[in-house]
């Protein structure tokens, strides 16, 4: 089992920034790719960003604004979100991906989610 705990969500005005954190514990493995997903009300969960080699991957809608990173000493993955827009409002989930594709179907473990609300 892998436990993922997100933090850092909140309410921010458009143009503002937030940094999300995802702390991993339990039977973590190098097989897993760590990623972020989000789900807006009435919509399906969608991919946001993932840490992959040789380069991280991002959804087109967040490229240039969001940056994913990790601190291996803390077993923590971060999502720095800049220039936030109202359409970024969603519950953000950390996921442990097993496989080559950045899709929710390939996530073995999910965190509980953290709410991000961007006001206009």
CSV table of C-alpha atoms in Angstrom, one decimal:
chain,number,residue,atom,x,y,z
A,1,UNK,CA,0.0,0.0,0.0
A,2,UNK,CA,1.0,3.5,-0.8
A,3,UNK,CA,-0.4,6.5,1.1
A,4,UNK,CA,-0.6,9.9,-0.5
A,5,UNK,CA,-1.5,13.1,1.4
A,6,UNK,CA,-2.0,16.4,-0.5
A,7,UNK,CA,-1.9,19.8,1.0
A,8,UNK,CA,-1.7,23.4,0.0
A,9,UNK,CA,-5.0,24.1,-1.7
A,10,UNK,CA,-7.1,27.2,-1.0
A,11,UNK,CA,-8.8,30.2,-2.4
A,12,UNK,CA,-6.7,32.6,-4.6
A,13,UNK,CA,-7.5,35.4,-7.0
A,14,UNK,CA,-6.9,35.1,-10.7
A,15,UNK,CA,-3.2,35.7,-11.5
A,16,UNK,CA,-2.1,34.4,-8.1
A,17,UNK,CA,-0.1,31.4,-7.2
A,18,UNK,CA,-0.3,28.3,-5.0
A,19,UNK,CA,2.0,25.4,-4.3
A,20,UNK,CA,0.5,21.9,-3.7
A,21,UNK,CA,2.4,19.2,-1.9
A,22,UNK,CA,1.9,15.4,-2.0
A,23,UNK,CA,3.7,13.4,0.7
A,24,UNK,CA,4.1,9.7,0.0
A,25,UNK,CA,4.5,6.9,2.5
A,26,UNK,CA,4.2,3.2,2.7
A,27,UNK,CA,5.4,0.8,0.0
A,28,UNK,CA,6.6,3.5,-2.4
A,29,UNK,CA,8.5,2.1,-5.4
A,30,UNK,CA,10.5,3.5,-8.2
A,31,UNK,CA,8.1,1.7,-10.6
A,32,UNK,CA,5.6,4.5,-9.9
A,33,UNK,CA,5.5,7.8,-11.7
A,34,UNK,CA,4.1,10.5,-9.5
A,35,UNK,CA,1.6,12.9,-11.0
A,36,UNK,CA,-1.1,15.4,-10.4
A,37,UNK,CA,-4.7,15.3,-11.7
A,38,UNK,CA,-7.7,17.5,-11.2
A,39,UNK,CA,-11.5,17.2,-11.3
A,40,UNK,CA,-13.8,20.1,-11.7
A,41,UNK,CA,-17.5,19.8,-10.7
A,42,UNK,CA,-19.5,17.8,-13.3
A,43,UNK,CA,-16.3,16.9,-15.2
A,44,UNK,CA,-14.1,13.8,-15.5
A,45,UNK,CA,-10.8,13.7,-13.7
A,46,UNK,CA,-8.0,14.8,-16.0
A,47,UNK,CA,-4.3,14.8,-16.1
A,48,UNK,CA,-2.3,17.9,-15.1
A,49,UNK,CA,1.4,17.0,-14.8
A,50,UNK,CA,3.8,14.0,-14.1
A,51,UNK,CA,7.4,13.5,-13.3
A,52,UNK,CA,8.9,11.4,-16.1
A,53,UNK,CA,12.3,10.9,-17.6
A,54,UNK,CA,13.9,12.5,-19.5
A,55,UNK,CA,11.3,15.4,-19.2
A,56,UNK,CA,8.2,16.0,-17.2
A,57,UNK,CA,4.9,16.0,-18.9
A,58,UNK,CA,2.1,18.6,-18.7
A,59,UNK,CA,-1.4,19.1,-20.0
A,60,UNK,CA,-1.5,21.7,-22.7
A,61,UNK,CA,-3.8,23.9,-20.5
A,62,UNK,CA,-1.1,24.3,-17.8
A,63,UNK,CA,2.1,24.4,-19.8
A,64,UNK,CA,4.2,27.4,-19.0
A,65,UNK,CA,2.2,28.1,-15.8
A,66,UNK,CA,2.5,24.9,-13.7
A,67,UNK,CA,5.7,23.2,-12.6
A,68,UNK,CA,6.0,19.7,-11.1
A,69,UNK,CA,9.0,18.8,-8.9
A,70,UNK,CA,10.0,16.4,-6.2
A,71,UNK,CA,12.1,16.2,-3.1
A,72,UNK,CA,13.3,12.6,-2.8
A,73,UNK,CA,14.7,13.2,0.7
A,74,UNK,CA,11.1,14.1,1.9
A,75,UNK,CA,9.3,11.7,-0.4
A,76,UNK,CA,7.2,14.7,-1.5
A,77,UNK,CA,6.0,15.9,-4.9
A,78,UNK,CA,5.1,19.5,-5.5
A,79,UNK,CA,3.0,21.4,-8.0
A,80,UNK,CA,3.8,25.0,-8.3
A,81,UNK,CA,0.9,26.8,-9.9
A,82,UNK,CA,1.4,30.4,-11.2
A,83,UNK,CA,-0.9,32.7,-13.1
A,84,UNK,CA,-3.9,30.8,-12.0
A,85,UNK,CA,-7.1,31.2,-13.9
A,86,UNK,CA,-10.8,30.6,-12.8
A,87,UNK,CA,-10.8,27.5,-15.1
A,88,UNK,CA,-8.1,26.0,-12.9
A,89,UNK,CA,-10.7,25.6,-10.1
A,90,UNK,CA,-11.0,21.9,-9.2
A,91,UNK,CA,-10.1,19.3,-6.6
A,92,UNK,CA,-6.4,18.4,-7.2
A,93,UNK,CA,-5.3,14.8,-6.7
A,94,UNK,CA,-1.9,13.3,-6.4
A,95,UNK,CA,-1.6,9.9,-8.0
A,96,UNK,CA,0.9,7.1,-8.3
A,97,UNK,CA,0.9,6.1,-12.0
A,98,UNK,CA,1.9,2.6,-13.1
A,99,UNK,CA,2.5,2.5,-16.8
A,100,UNK,CA,3.5,4.7,-19.8
A,101,UNK,CA,0.4,6.8,-20.1
A,102,UNK,CA,-0.7,9.8,-18.0
A,103,UNK,CA,-4.3,8.8,-17.6
A,104,UNK,CA,-6.4,8.2,-14.5
A,105,UNK,CA,-6.9,4.6,-15.5
A,106,UNK,CA,-3.2,4.0,-14.9
A,107,UNK,CA,-3.2,5.4,-11.4
A,108,UNK,CA,-2.8,2.7,-8.7
A,109,UNK,CA,-3.1,5.0,-5.7
A,110,UNK,CA,-4.8,8.3,-5.1
A,111,UNK,CA,-4.6,10.9,-2.4
A,112,UNK,CA,-7.7,12.4,-0.9
A,113,UNK,CA,-7.6,15.6,-2.9
A,114,UNK,CA,-7.2,19.2,-2.1
A,115,UNK,CA,-9.5,22.0,-3.3
A,116,UNK,CA,-8.2,24.9,-5.4
A,117,UNK,CA,-10.6,27.7,-6.1
A,118,UNK,CA,-9.6,30.6,-8.3
A,119,UNK,CA,-11.8,33.7,-8.2
A,120,UNK,CA,-12.1,36.1,-11.1
